[in-house]
Amino acid sequence: MTVLVTYASRHGATTGIATRIADTLTANGRDAVCTPIEDVDQLEEYDAVVIGSAAYLFHWLKPAVRFVHEHAVVLQDKPVWLFSSGPLGTAEVDDHGKDVRETTRPREWAELVPLIRPRGDRVFFGAYHPALPAVGLGERVVRRLSAKSTTLPAGDFRDWGDVEAWAREIATELAAYTKSA
Ligand SMILES: Cc1cc2nc3c(=O)[nH]c(=O)nc-3n(C[C@H](O)[C@H](O)[C@H](O)COP(=O)(O)O)c2cc1C
């Protein structure tokens, strides 16, 4: 069984999460490859797929959304997991007491989850390094507006324990799937 872990990333934080998921799957007995989403043409050779993207301004990156739509029919027939790399900072809940992993779910998931019915989805804390050049006008404007506030805390907030635990859950589910297939 080969698992594809594929991802869309602007500044590398999501690449790191995808790589760690693939490494953890491999360490737990699943053969996993990690590939940028633009480099994936077809899914036939994979038995399971993990798809991740960074979230910007409440949205998944367009290549990830496009990928799911383009491959929806094939994805519906495979075990699939989705992840998003998003919230920044260390607060688990926002000012209204809501779980930030819930409030930062990318808007597209409301449509993509019923479309391909993934076995699981997960939001992970992300990373933001203002020294890296902004990509696109929207990011430039938001960065400038938030430079004097705390809305975009700088730093690496990725929780590797959380990422690895999720990847181990996937490895366990796939072991059961292989036995019953
Ligand atoms: C301009 C800007 C807007 C962002 N908007 C969101 C957002 O709406 N939701 C969210 O969860 N994270 C948001 N983030 C945080 C990024 O998703 C986070 O930094 C992510 O880990 C970046 O991944 P990448 O390095 O792979 O692009 C934003 C970051 C920036 C710089």
Short mmCIF file of C-alpha atoms and ligand atoms in Angstrom, two decimals:
data_model
loop_
_atom_site.label_atom_id
_atom_site.label_comp_id
_atom_site.label_asym_id
_atom_site.label_seq_id
_atom_site.Cartn_x
_atom_site.Cartn_y
_atom_site.Cartn_z
CA MET A 1 0.00 0.00 0.00
CA THR A 2 1.34 3.43 -0.95
CA VAL A 3 0.00 6.64 0.61
CA LEU A 4 0.30 9.95 -1.20
CA VAL A 5 0.73 12.99 1.03
CA THR A 6 0.25 16.04 -1.15
CA TYR A 7 0.13 19.69 -0.20
CA ALA A 8 -0.16 23.35 -1.23
CA SER A 9 2.10 25.78 0.60
CA ARG A 10 3.12 29.40 0.12
CA HIS A 11 5.97 29.77 2.57
CA GLY A 12 6.92 26.25 3.59
CA ALA A 13 5.08 25.68 6.88
CA THR A 14 2.60 23.28 5.26
CA THR A 15 5.42 21.52 3.40
CA GLY A 16 6.96 20.76 6.78
CA ILE A 17 3.70 19.35 8.16
CA ALA A 18 3.15 17.19 5.07
CA THR A 19 6.71 15.88 5.25
CA ARG A 20 6.30 14.99 8.93
CA ILE A 21 3.03 13.16 8.20
CA ALA A 22 4.69 11.14 5.43
CA ASP A 23 7.73 10.37 7.62
CA THR A 24 5.48 9.27 10.49
CA LEU A 25 3.41 7.05 8.19
CA THR A 26 6.61 5.44 6.91
CA ALA A 27 7.93 4.97 10.45
CA ASN A 28 4.64 3.22 11.26
CA GLY A 29 4.83 0.74 8.43
CA ARG A 30 2.99 2.58 5.64
CA ASP A 31 4.82 3.33 2.41
CA ALA A 32 4.31 7.11 1.96
CA VAL A 33 5.45 9.66 -0.60
CA CYS A 34 5.22 13.43 -0.12
CA THR A 35 4.66 15.52 -3.27
CA PRO A 36 3.67 19.15 -3.97
CA ILE A 37 0.13 19.25 -5.31
CA GLU A 38 1.19 20.83 -8.63
CA ASP A 39 3.35 17.74 -9.36
CA VAL A 40 0.57 15.17 -8.99
CA ASP A 41 -1.07 14.13 -12.28
CA GLN A 42 -2.95 11.00 -11.37
CA LEU A 43 -3.88 9.04 -8.27
CA GLU A 44 -4.34 5.52 -9.61
CA GLU A 45 -1.04 4.23 -8.19
CA TYR A 46 -1.93 5.34 -4.63
CA ASP A 47 -4.09 3.43 -2.20
CA ALA A 48 -4.77 6.36 0.13
CA VAL A 49 -4.32 10.13 -0.06
CA VAL A 50 -3.65 12.85 2.51
CA ILE A 51 -4.28 16.36 1.15
CA GLY A 52 -3.16 19.51 2.94
CA SER A 53 -3.03 23.23 2.31
CA ALA A 54 -2.23 26.43 4.10
CA ALA A 55 -5.22 28.66 4.88
CA TYR A 56 -5.08 32.32 3.92
CA LEU A 57 -7.89 34.76 4.61
CA PHE A 58 -10.23 31.89 5.57
CA HIS A 59 -9.56 29.97 2.35
CA TRP A 60 -7.52 26.95 1.31
CA LEU A 61 -5.02 27.72 -1.43
CA LYS A 62 -6.56 27.48 -4.90
CA PRO A 63 -4.34 24.62 -6.22
CA ALA A 64 -5.59 22.41 -3.35
CA VAL A 65 -9.26 23.26 -3.97
CA ARG A 66 -8.79 22.68 -7.71
CA PHE A 67 -7.04 19.37 -7.06
CA VAL A 68 -9.92 18.01 -4.99
CA HIS A 69 -12.47 19.04 -7.61
CA GLU A 70 -10.43 17.60 -10.48
CA HIS A 71 -9.88 14.25 -8.76
CA ALA A 72 -13.17 14.06 -6.85
CA VAL A 73 -14.42 10.88 -8.53
CA VAL A 74 -11.19 8.96 -7.80
CA LEU A 75 -10.92 10.39 -4.28
CA GLN A 76 -14.45 9.23 -3.45
CA ASP A 77 -13.21 5.65 -3.88
CA LYS A 78 -10.08 5.90 -1.72
CA PRO A 79 -9.39 6.51 1.95
CA VAL A 80 -8.65 10.24 2.10
CA TRP A 81 -7.70 12.65 4.88
CA LEU A 82 -7.60 16.46 4.73
CA PHE A 83 -5.53 18.84 6.79
CA SER A 84 -5.17 22.60 6.94
CA SER A 85 -2.25 24.61 8.29
CA GLY A 86 -3.54 27.78 9.76
CA PRO A 87 -3.96 29.36 13.13
CA LEU A 88 -1.03 31.28 14.57
CA GLY A 89 -0.17 31.92 18.21
CA THR A 90 -0.56 29.75 21.27
CA ALA A 91 -4.21 30.43 22.22
CA GLU A 92 -6.41 27.36 21.79
CA VAL A 93 -9.60 29.43 22.02
CA ASP A 94 -10.45 32.85 20.60
CA ASP A 95 -11.86 35.91 22.40
CA HIS A 96 -15.34 34.38 22.20
CA GLY A 97 -14.23 31.12 23.80
CA LYS A 98 -14.39 29.21 20.53
CA ASP A 99 -11.82 26.56 19.57
CA VAL A 100 -9.52 28.20 16.99
CA ARG A 101 -9.14 24.88 15.18
CA GLU A 102 -12.87 25.10 14.49
CA THR A 103 -13.07 28.78 13.60
CA THR A 104 -10.14 28.50 11.16
CA ARG A 105 -11.49 25.57 9.19
CA PRO A 106 -11.08 26.67 5.57
CA ARG A 107 -14.40 27.74 4.08
CA GLU A 108 -14.06 25.30 1.18
CA TRP A 109 -14.30 22.30 3.52
CA ALA A 110 -18.04 22.90 3.87
CA GLU A 111 -18.28 21.82 0.23
CA LEU A 112 -15.26 19.50 -0.14
CA VAL A 113 -15.97 17.28 2.86
CA PRO A 114 -19.43 16.17 1.65
CA LEU A 115 -18.03 15.85 -1.88
CA ILE A 116 -15.22 13.35 -1.18
CA ARG A 117 -16.18 12.16 2.32
CA PRO A 118 -12.67 12.02 3.85
CA ARG A 119 -12.06 9.65 6.74
CA GLY A 120 -10.83 12.56 8.79
CA ASP A 121 -9.85 16.21 8.66
CA ARG A 122 -7.63 18.25 10.92
CA VAL A 123 -6.52 21.86 11.40
CA PHE A 124 -2.94 22.29 12.61
CA PHE A 125 -1.30 25.38 14.01
CA GLY A 126 0.97 27.00 11.41
CA ALA A 127 3.98 29.24 11.11
CA TYR A 128 4.49 32.81 9.94
CA HIS A 129 7.84 34.44 9.30
CA PRO A 130 7.36 38.10 8.27
CA ALA A 131 10.93 38.23 6.92
CA LEU A 132 9.83 35.99 4.02
CA PRO A 133 8.51 38.10 1.11
CA ALA A 134 4.71 38.27 0.84
CA VAL A 135 3.05 36.42 -2.03
CA GLY A 136 0.36 38.43 -3.80
CA LEU A 137 -1.33 41.73 -3.14
CA GLY A 138 -3.83 40.36 -0.61
CA GLU A 139 -1.10 38.97 1.61
CA ARG A 140 0.91 42.17 1.32
CA VAL A 141 -2.06 44.31 2.38
CA VAL A 142 -3.06 42.06 5.29
CA ARG A 143 0.51 41.87 6.54
CA ARG A 144 0.80 45.66 6.47
CA LEU A 145 -2.54 46.16 8.24
CA SER A 146 -1.69 43.65 10.93
CA ALA A 147 1.92 44.71 11.44
CA LYS A 148 1.06 46.85 14.46
CA SER A 149 -1.52 44.49 15.96
CA THR A 150 -1.47 40.96 17.34
CA THR A 151 -3.67 39.44 14.62
CA LEU A 152 -0.75 37.73 12.85
CA PRO A 153 1.69 36.62 15.53
CA ALA A 154 5.10 35.79 14.07
CA GLY A 155 6.71 32.47 14.86
CA ASP A 156 6.52 28.74 14.36
CA PHE A 157 3.47 27.37 16.20
CA ARG A 158 3.39 23.96 14.55
CA ASP A 159 2.65 21.27 17.12
CA TRP A 160 4.70 18.30 15.99
CA GLY A 161 3.23 16.05 18.66
CA ASP A 162 -0.24 16.78 17.31
CA VAL A 163 0.88 16.20 13.71
CA GLU A 164 2.61 12.90 14.50
CA ALA A 165 -0.30 11.65 16.63
CA TRP A 166 -2.70 12.29 13.73
CA ALA A 167 -0.39 10.53 11.26
CA ARG A 168 -0.18 7.52 13.61
CA GLU A 169 -4.00 7.41 13.73
CA ILE A 170 -4.02 7.30 9.92
CA ALA A 171 -1.42 4.50 9.92
CA THR A 172 -3.57 2.50 12.33
CA GLU A 173 -6.72 3.02 10.25
CA LEU A 174 -4.89 2.01 7.09
CA ALA A 175 -3.67 -1.19 8.72
CA ALA A 176 -7.29 -2.10 9.50
CA TYR A 177 -8.33 -1.07 5.97
CA THR A 178 -5.64 -3.30 4.41
CA LYS A 179 -6.82 -6.28 6.45
CA SER A 180 -10.47 -5.82 5.49
CA ALA A 181 -9.77 -5.04 1.80
C1 LIG B 1 -1.69 37.34 5.21
C2 LIG B 1 -1.98 36.10 6.01
C3 LIG B 1 -3.30 35.67 6.16
C4 LIG B 1 -3.57 34.50 6.89
N1 LIG B 1 -4.87 34.09 7.02
C5 LIG B 1 -5.15 32.97 7.74
C6 LIG B 1 -6.50 32.53 7.90
O1 LIG B 1 -7.45 33.10 7.40
N2 LIG B 1 -6.71 31.40 8.63
C7 LIG B 1 -5.69 30.71 9.21
O2 LIG B 1 -5.92 29.72 9.90
N3 LIG B 1 -4.39 31.12 9.06
C8 LIG B 1 -4.11 32.22 8.34
N4 LIG B 1 -2.81 32.62 8.18
C9 LIG B 1 -1.74 31.81 8.73
C10 LIG B 1 -1.17 30.85 7.69
O3 LIG B 1 -2.14 29.97 7.26
C11 LIG B 1 -0.03 30.07 8.35
O4 LIG B 1 1.00 30.97 8.49
C12 LIG B 1 0.36 28.84 7.53
O5 LIG B 1 1.03 27.92 8.35
C13 LIG B 1 1.26 29.21 6.36
O6 LIG B 1 1.56 28.06 5.62
P1 LIG B 1 2.62 28.08 4.42
O7 LIG B 1 3.94 28.57 4.99
O8 LIG B 1 2.68 26.67 3.97
O9 LIG B 1 2.09 28.99 3.36
C14 LIG B 1 -2.51 33.78 7.46
C15 LIG B 1 -1.19 34.22 7.30
C16 LIG B 1 -0.92 35.36 6.59
C17 LIG B 1 0.50 35.82 6.44
#
